[in-house]
């Protein structure tokens, strides 16, 4: 469809195969009275013109299929041109009804393939119309052209929902009826998040509880793997650091609050991807040192690690570590003694990290 405005006249081009068309005026310069023209209508057929669902006039199309009428419409008004005998549409296909936030239910339906449909109405209540509990639902909400509607502030209980489609001929019958149970949770996670940091993945949460929470359980899954329980925490916990999370991987976490009966109330899942680690050798600390110092380093993957100390002439002084370590951040301590257990003299030394075919080195100073 296309439409254009010229000197207070709205011209709308549409083939009225379904004997109905509608549009919203969008030109703010329009002022009543406004004459509406529709082209492509059935020649010599009779049509009704409505503005914002109110009757305006009955008009007859010309032999060339043109409909015109004074609608007194302004910007924002919806104008409908339809055959007087247009039948209401068929009900929409009600796809799903689910709870998300506490006290809320979300209904979703498929868009109608009927071009005469101009919107949808969602009806709901605590009595089933399909089951004969009531002749009509207690409340109805105009959802406009959306195919999704969320209703909140629902008190605990069972609610029944149905959807109707609307065109100029009226409302359709109800769709199939769906029901949902709204519950009030004694424990509610109002916040849960996961953040990747240098020390691992930090989990933080906040709960609102009407009953005693005995403690928390932390669950983790990596990629598509099944979840595993990785921690049990006391009732006062509000955070947890997963230092065992591998770098360069995606994890999904859930925290469960455990009540006095031993039942769990679970948080929504929180997902995070840990950054990839690179092989690095950090500066020893303290530096200068006497008599001990720590040497930090990071491994990008598991493997054999060799950390040694040399003097400025290149002679080996001590082997600090020789073994296998996993991916992640590590540190070793040197006591300032050579391989024979003798204290070394003051001066400049080199320390090296060797893993695989790669070696890194840095300087450190012993001061007595």
CSV table of N, CA and C in Angstrom, one decimal, residues 21-134:
chain,number,residue,atom,x,y,z
A,21,UNK,N,-9.9,-1.9,4.1
A,21,UNK,CA,-8.5,-1.3,4.2
A,21,UNK,C,-8.6,-0.3,5.3
A,22,UNK,N,-7.4,-0.1,5.9
A,22,UNK,CA,-7.3,0.9,7.0
A,22,UNK,C,-6.0,1.5,7.0
A,23,UNK,N,-5.8,2.7,7.5
A,23,UNK,CA,-4.5,3.4,7.6
A,23,UNK,C,-4.6,4.5,8.6
A,24,UNK,N,-3.5,4.9,9.1
A,24,UNK,CA,-3.4,5.9,10.1
A,24,UNK,C,-2.7,7.2,9.5
A,25,UNK,N,-3.4,8.3,9.7
A,25,UNK,CA,-2.8,9.6,9.1
A,25,UNK,C,-1.6,10.0,9.9
A,26,UNK,N,-0.5,10.3,9.1
A,26,UNK,CA,0.7,10.6,9.8
A,26,UNK,C,1.2,12.0,9.5
A,27,UNK,N,0.5,12.8,8.6
A,27,UNK,CA,1.0,14.1,8.3
A,27,UNK,C,0.4,15.1,9.3
A,28,UNK,N,1.3,15.7,10.1
A,28,UNK,CA,0.8,16.6,11.2
A,28,UNK,C,0.2,17.9,10.6
A,29,UNK,N,0.4,18.1,9.3
A,29,UNK,CA,-0.1,19.4,8.8
A,29,UNK,C,-1.6,19.3,8.4
A,30,UNK,N,-2.1,18.1,8.5
A,30,UNK,CA,-3.5,17.9,8.1
A,30,UNK,C,-4.4,18.5,9.2
A,31,UNK,N,-5.5,19.1,8.7
A,31,UNK,CA,-6.5,19.6,9.7
A,31,UNK,C,-7.9,19.4,9.1
A,32,UNK,N,-8.8,19.1,9.9
A,32,UNK,CA,-10.2,18.8,9.4
A,32,UNK,C,-10.7,20.0,8.7
A,33,UNK,N,-11.6,19.8,7.7
A,33,UNK,CA,-12.0,18.5,7.2
A,33,UNK,C,-11.0,18.0,6.2
A,34,UNK,N,-10.9,16.7,6.1
A,34,UNK,CA,-10.0,16.0,5.2
A,34,UNK,C,-10.8,15.0,4.4
A,35,UNK,N,-10.6,15.1,3.1
A,35,UNK,CA,-11.2,14.1,2.2
A,35,UNK,C,-10.3,13.0,1.9
A,36,UNK,N,-10.9,11.8,2.0
A,36,UNK,CA,-10.1,10.5,1.9
A,36,UNK,C,-10.5,9.9,0.5
A,37,UNK,N,-9.5,9.5,-0.2
A,37,UNK,CA,-9.7,8.9,-1.5
A,37,UNK,C,-9.0,7.5,-1.4
A,38,UNK,N,-9.7,6.4,-1.9
A,38,UNK,CA,-9.2,5.1,-2.0
A,38,UNK,C,-9.4,4.6,-3.4
A,39,UNK,N,-8.3,4.1,-4.0
A,39,UNK,CA,-8.4,3.6,-5.3
A,39,UNK,C,-8.3,2.1,-5.4
A,40,UNK,N,-8.8,1.5,-6.4
A,40,UNK,CA,-8.8,0.0,-6.5
A,40,UNK,C,-9.9,-0.7,-5.8
A,41,UNK,N,-10.9,0.0,-5.5
A,41,UNK,CA,-12.1,-0.7,-4.9
A,41,UNK,C,-12.9,-1.4,-5.9
A,42,UNK,N,-13.8,-2.2,-5.5
A,42,UNK,CA,-14.8,-2.9,-6.4
A,42,UNK,C,-15.7,-1.8,-7.0
A,43,UNK,N,-15.7,-1.7,-8.3
A,43,UNK,CA,-16.6,-0.7,-9.0
A,43,UNK,C,-18.0,-0.8,-8.6
A,44,UNK,N,-18.6,0.3,-8.3
A,44,UNK,CA,-20.1,0.5,-8.0
A,44,UNK,C,-20.5,-0.2,-6.7
A,45,UNK,N,-19.5,-0.7,-5.9
A,45,UNK,CA,-19.9,-1.4,-4.6
A,45,UNK,C,-20.0,-0.3,-3.5
A,46,UNK,N,-20.8,-0.7,-2.5
A,46,UNK,CA,-21.1,0.2,-1.4
A,46,UNK,C,-20.1,-0.1,-0.2
A,47,UNK,N,-19.6,0.9,0.4
A,47,UNK,CA,-18.6,0.8,1.5
A,47,UNK,C,-19.0,1.7,2.6
A,48,UNK,N,-18.5,1.3,3.8
A,48,UNK,CA,-18.7,2.2,5.0
A,48,UNK,C,-17.3,2.8,5.3
A,49,UNK,N,-17.3,4.1,5.7
A,49,UNK,CA,-16.1,4.8,6.1
A,49,UNK,C,-16.2,5.0,7.6
A,50,UNK,N,-15.2,4.6,8.3
A,50,UNK,CA,-15.2,4.7,9.8
A,50,UNK,C,-13.9,5.5,10.2
A,51,UNK,N,-14.0,6.3,11.2
A,51,UNK,CA,-12.8,7.0,11.8
A,51,UNK,C,-12.7,6.6,13.2
A,52,UNK,N,-11.6,6.0,13.6
A,52,UNK,CA,-11.3,5.5,15.0
A,52,UNK,C,-12.5,4.6,15.4
A,53,UNK,N,-12.9,3.7,14.5
A,53,UNK,CA,-14.0,2.7,14.8
A,53,UNK,C,-15.4,3.3,14.8
A,54,UNK,N,-15.5,4.6,14.6
A,54,UNK,CA,-16.8,5.3,14.6
A,54,UNK,C,-17.3,5.5,13.2
A,55,UNK,N,-18.6,5.3,13.0
A,55,UNK,CA,-19.2,5.4,11.7
A,55,UNK,C,-19.1,6.8,11.2
A,56,UNK,N,-18.7,7.0,9.9
A,56,UNK,CA,-18.6,8.3,9.3
A,56,UNK,C,-19.7,8.5,8.2
A,57,UNK,N,-19.6,7.5,7.2
A,57,UNK,CA,-20.6,7.7,6.1
A,57,UNK,C,-20.6,6.4,5.3
A,58,UNK,N,-21.7,6.2,4.5
A,58,UNK,CA,-21.8,5.1,3.5
A,58,UNK,C,-21.6,5.7,2.2
A,59,UNK,N,-20.7,5.2,1.4
A,59,UNK,CA,-20.3,5.7,0.1
A,59,UNK,C,-20.3,4.6,-0.9
A,60,UNK,N,-20.5,5.0,-2.2
A,60,UNK,CA,-20.5,4.1,-3.3
A,60,UNK,C,-19.3,4.3,-4.2
A,61,UNK,N,-18.6,3.3,-4.6
A,61,UNK,CA,-17.4,3.4,-5.4
A,61,UNK,C,-17.9,3.8,-6.8
A,62,UNK,N,-17.0,4.6,-7.5
A,62,UNK,CA,-17.3,4.9,-8.9
A,62,UNK,C,-17.1,3.7,-9.8
A,63,UNK,N,-17.6,3.8,-11.1
A,63,UNK,CA,-17.4,2.7,-12.0
A,63,UNK,C,-15.9,2.4,-12.2
A,64,UNK,N,-15.0,3.3,-11.8
A,64,UNK,CA,-13.6,3.1,-12.0
A,64,UNK,C,-12.9,2.6,-10.7
A,65,UNK,N,-13.7,2.3,-9.6
A,65,UNK,CA,-13.2,1.8,-8.4
A,65,UNK,C,-12.6,2.8,-7.4
A,66,UNK,N,-13.1,4.0,-7.5
A,66,UNK,CA,-12.6,5.1,-6.6
A,66,UNK,C,-13.6,5.4,-5.5
A,67,UNK,N,-13.2,5.4,-4.2
A,67,UNK,CA,-14.0,5.8,-3.1
A,67,UNK,C,-13.5,7.1,-2.5
A,68,UNK,N,-14.4,8.0,-2.2
A,68,UNK,CA,-14.1,9.3,-1.6
A,68,UNK,C,-15.1,9.6,-0.6
A,69,UNK,N,-14.6,10.3,0.5
A,69,UNK,CA,-15.5,10.7,1.6
A,69,UNK,C,-14.8,11.7,2.4
A,70,UNK,N,-15.6,12.6,3.0
A,70,UNK,CA,-15.1,13.6,4.0
A,70,UNK,C,-15.0,13.0,5.3
A,71,UNK,N,-13.8,12.7,5.9
A,71,UNK,CA,-13.6,12.0,7.1
A,71,UNK,C,-13.4,12.9,8.3
A,72,UNK,N,-13.1,14.2,8.0
A,72,UNK,CA,-12.8,15.1,9.1
A,72,UNK,C,-11.7,14.5,10.0
A,73,UNK,N,-10.7,13.9,9.3
A,73,UNK,CA,-9.6,13.2,10.1
A,73,UNK,C,-8.4,14.1,10.2
A,74,UNK,N,-7.6,14.0,11.3
A,74,UNK,CA,-6.4,14.7,11.5
A,74,UNK,C,-5.3,13.7,11.8
A,75,UNK,N,-4.1,14.2,11.9
A,75,UNK,CA,-3.0,13.3,12.2
A,75,UNK,C,-3.2,12.4,13.4
A,76,UNK,N,-2.9,11.1,13.2
A,76,UNK,CA,-3.1,10.1,14.3
A,76,UNK,C,-4.4,9.4,14.2
A,77,UNK,N,-5.4,9.9,13.4
A,77,UNK,CA,-6.7,9.2,13.3
A,77,UNK,C,-6.5,7.9,12.4
A,78,UNK,N,-7.3,6.9,12.8
A,78,UNK,CA,-7.3,5.7,11.9
A,78,UNK,C,-8.6,5.7,11.1
A,79,UNK,N,-8.4,5.6,9.8
A,79,UNK,CA,-9.5,5.6,8.8
A,79,UNK,C,-9.7,4.3,8.2
A,80,UNK,N,-10.9,3.8,8.2
A,80,UNK,CA,-11.2,2.4,7.7
A,80,UNK,C,-12.3,2.6,6.6
A,81,UNK,N,-12.0,1.8,5.5
A,81,UNK,CA,-13.0,1.8,4.4
A,81,UNK,C,-13.3,0.3,4.2
A,82,UNK,N,-14.5,-0.1,4.4
A,82,UNK,CA,-14.9,-1.5,4.5
A,82,UNK,C,-16.3,-1.7,3.9
A,83,UNK,N,-16.5,-2.9,3.4
A,83,UNK,CA,-17.8,-3.3,3.0
A,83,UNK,C,-18.7,-3.5,4.2
A,84,UNK,N,-20.0,-3.0,4.2
A,84,UNK,CA,-20.9,-3.1,5.4
A,84,UNK,C,-21.1,-4.5,5.9
A,85,UNK,N,-21.0,-5.5,4.9
A,85,UNK,CA,-21.3,-6.9,5.3
A,85,UNK,C,-20.0,-7.6,5.6
A,86,UNK,N,-18.9,-6.9,5.9
A,86,UNK,CA,-17.6,-7.6,6.2
A,86,UNK,C,-17.8,-8.5,7.5
A,87,UNK,N,-17.4,-9.8,7.4
A,87,UNK,CA,-17.6,-10.7,8.5
A,87,UNK,C,-16.4,-10.5,9.4
A,88,UNK,N,-16.6,-10.8,10.7
A,88,UNK,CA,-15.4,-10.7,11.7
A,88,UNK,C,-14.4,-11.8,11.2
A,89,UNK,N,-13.1,-11.6,11.6
A,89,UNK,CA,-12.1,-12.5,11.2
A,89,UNK,C,-12.2,-13.8,12.0
A,90,UNK,N,-11.4,-14.8,11.6
A,90,UNK,CA,-11.3,-16.1,12.3
A,90,UNK,C,-10.3,-15.8,13.5
A,91,UNK,N,-10.5,-16.6,14.6
A,91,UNK,CA,-9.6,-16.4,15.8
A,91,UNK,C,-8.1,-16.6,15.4
A,92,UNK,N,-7.3,-15.9,16.1
A,92,UNK,CA,-5.8,-16.1,15.9
A,92,UNK,C,-5.4,-17.4,16.6
A,93,UNK,N,-4.2,-17.9,16.2
A,93,UNK,CA,-3.6,-19.1,16.7
A,93,UNK,C,-2.8,-18.7,18.0
A,94,UNK,N,-3.4,-19.1,19.2
A,94,UNK,CA,-2.8,-18.8,20.5
A,94,UNK,C,-1.6,-19.8,20.6
A,95,UNK,N,-0.3,-19.2,20.6
A,95,UNK,CA,0.9,-20.1,20.5
A,95,UNK,C,1.3,-20.5,21.9
A,96,UNK,N,1.4,-19.5,22.9
A,96,UNK,CA,2.0,-19.9,24.2
A,96,UNK,C,1.5,-18.9,25.3
A,97,UNK,N,1.6,-19.4,26.5
A,97,UNK,CA,1.3,-18.6,27.7
A,97,UNK,C,2.2,-19.1,28.8
A,98,UNK,N,3.0,-18.2,29.4
A,98,UNK,CA,4.0,-18.6,30.3
A,98,UNK,C,4.2,-17.5,31.4
A,99,UNK,N,4.7,-17.9,32.5
A,99,UNK,CA,5.1,-16.9,33.6
A,99,UNK,C,6.6,-16.6,33.4
A,100,UNK,N,6.9,-15.4,33.7
A,100,UNK,CA,8.4,-15.0,33.7
A,100,UNK,C,8.7,-14.3,35.1
A,101,UNK,N,8.4,-13.0,35.2
A,101,UNK,CA,8.6,-12.4,36.5
A,101,UNK,C,7.5,-12.8,37.4
A,102,UNK,N,7.7,-12.6,38.7
A,102,UNK,CA,6.7,-12.9,39.7
A,102,UNK,C,5.4,-12.1,39.5
A,103,UNK,N,4.3,-12.8,39.5
A,103,UNK,CA,3.0,-12.1,39.3
A,103,UNK,C,2.7,-11.7,37.8
A,104,UNK,N,3.5,-12.2,36.9
A,104,UNK,CA,3.3,-11.8,35.5
A,104,UNK,C,3.1,-13.1,34.6
A,105,UNK,N,2.3,-12.9,33.5
A,105,UNK,CA,2.1,-13.9,32.5
A,105,UNK,C,2.2,-13.3,31.1
A,106,UNK,N,2.8,-14.0,30.2
A,106,UNK,CA,3.0,-13.4,28.9
A,106,UNK,C,2.3,-14.4,27.9
A,107,UNK,N,1.4,-13.8,27.1
A,107,UNK,CA,0.7,-14.5,26.0
A,107,UNK,C,1.3,-14.1,24.7
A,108,UNK,N,1.4,-15.1,23.8
A,108,UNK,CA,2.0,-14.9,22.5
A,108,UNK,C,1.1,-15.7,21.5
A,109,UNK,N,0.9,-15.1,20.3
A,109,UNK,CA,0.0,-15.7,19.3
A,109,UNK,C,0.6,-15.4,17.9
A,110,UNK,N,0.2,-16.1,16.9
A,110,UNK,CA,0.7,-15.9,15.6
A,110,UNK,C,-0.1,-14.8,14.9
A,111,UNK,N,0.6,-14.0,14.0
A,111,UNK,CA,-0.2,-12.9,13.3
A,111,UNK,C,-1.1,-13.6,12.3
A,112,UNK,N,-2.3,-12.9,12.2
A,112,UNK,CA,-3.3,-13.4,11.3
A,112,UNK,C,-2.9,-13.1,9.8
A,113,UNK,N,-3.3,-14.1,8.9
A,113,UNK,CA,-3.0,-13.9,7.5
A,113,UNK,C,-4.1,-13.1,6.8
A,114,UNK,N,-5.2,-12.7,7.6
A,114,UNK,CA,-6.3,-12.0,7.0
A,114,UNK,C,-5.9,-10.5,6.9
A,115,UNK,N,-5.9,-9.9,5.7
A,115,UNK,CA,-5.5,-8.5,5.5
A,115,UNK,C,-6.5,-7.6,6.2
A,116,UNK,N,-7.7,-8.0,6.5
A,116,UNK,CA,-8.6,-7.1,7.1
A,116,UNK,C,-8.4,-6.9,8.6
A,117,UNK,N,-7.6,-7.8,9.2
A,117,UNK,CA,-7.3,-7.7,10.7
A,117,UNK,C,-6.5,-6.5,11.0
A,118,UNK,N,-7.0,-5.7,12.0
A,118,UNK,CA,-6.4,-4.5,12.3
A,118,UNK,C,-5.8,-4.5,13.8
A,119,UNK,N,-6.0,-5.6,14.5
A,119,UNK,CA,-5.5,-5.6,15.8
A,119,UNK,C,-6.0,-6.8,16.6
A,120,UNK,N,-5.6,-6.9,17.9
A,120,UNK,CA,-5.9,-8.1,18.7
A,120,UNK,C,-6.4,-7.6,20.1
A,121,UNK,N,-7.2,-8.4,20.7
A,121,UNK,CA,-7.7,-8.2,22.1
A,121,UNK,C,-7.4,-9.4,22.9
A,122,UNK,N,-6.7,-9.2,24.0
A,122,UNK,CA,-6.4,-10.3,25.0
A,122,UNK,C,-7.4,-10.3,26.1
A,123,UNK,N,-8.0,-11.4,26.4
A,123,UNK,CA,-9.0,-11.5,27.5
A,123,UNK,C,-8.5,-12.5,28.5
A,124,UNK,N,-8.7,-12.3,29.8
A,124,UNK,CA,-8.3,-13.2,30.8
A,124,UNK,C,-9.1,-13.1,32.1
A,125,UNK,N,-9.0,-14.1,32.9
A,125,UNK,CA,-9.8,-14.1,34.2
A,125,UNK,C,-9.5,-15.3,35.0
A,126,UNK,N,-10.1,-15.4,36.1
A,126,UNK,CA,-9.9,-16.6,37.0
A,126,UNK,C,-10.9,-17.7,36.8
A,127,UNK,N,-11.8,-17.5,35.8
A,127,UNK,CA,-12.8,-18.5,35.5
A,127,UNK,C,-12.6,-18.9,34.0
A,128,UNK,N,-12.7,-20.2,33.8
A,128,UNK,CA,-12.6,-20.7,32.4
A,128,UNK,C,-13.8,-20.5,31.6
A,129,UNK,N,-13.7,-19.8,30.5
A,129,UNK,CA,-14.9,-19.7,29.6
A,129,UNK,C,-15.1,-20.9,28.8
A,130,UNK,N,-14.0,-21.5,28.3
A,130,UNK,CA,-14.0,-22.7,27.5
A,130,UNK,C,-14.6,-23.9,28.3
A,131,UNK,N,-14.3,-23.9,29.6
A,131,UNK,CA,-14.8,-24.9,30.5
A,131,UNK,C,-16.2,-24.7,31.1
A,132,UNK,N,-16.8,-23.6,30.7
A,132,UNK,CA,-18.1,-23.3,31.2
A,132,UNK,C,-18.2,-22.6,32.5
A,133,UNK,N,-17.0,-22.2,33.1
A,133,UNK,CA,-17.0,-21.5,34.4
A,133,UNK,C,-17.6,-20.1,34.4
A,134,UNK,N,-17.6,-19.5,33.2
A,134,UNK,CA,-18.1,-18.1,33.1
A,134,UNK,C,-18.4,-17.8,31.6
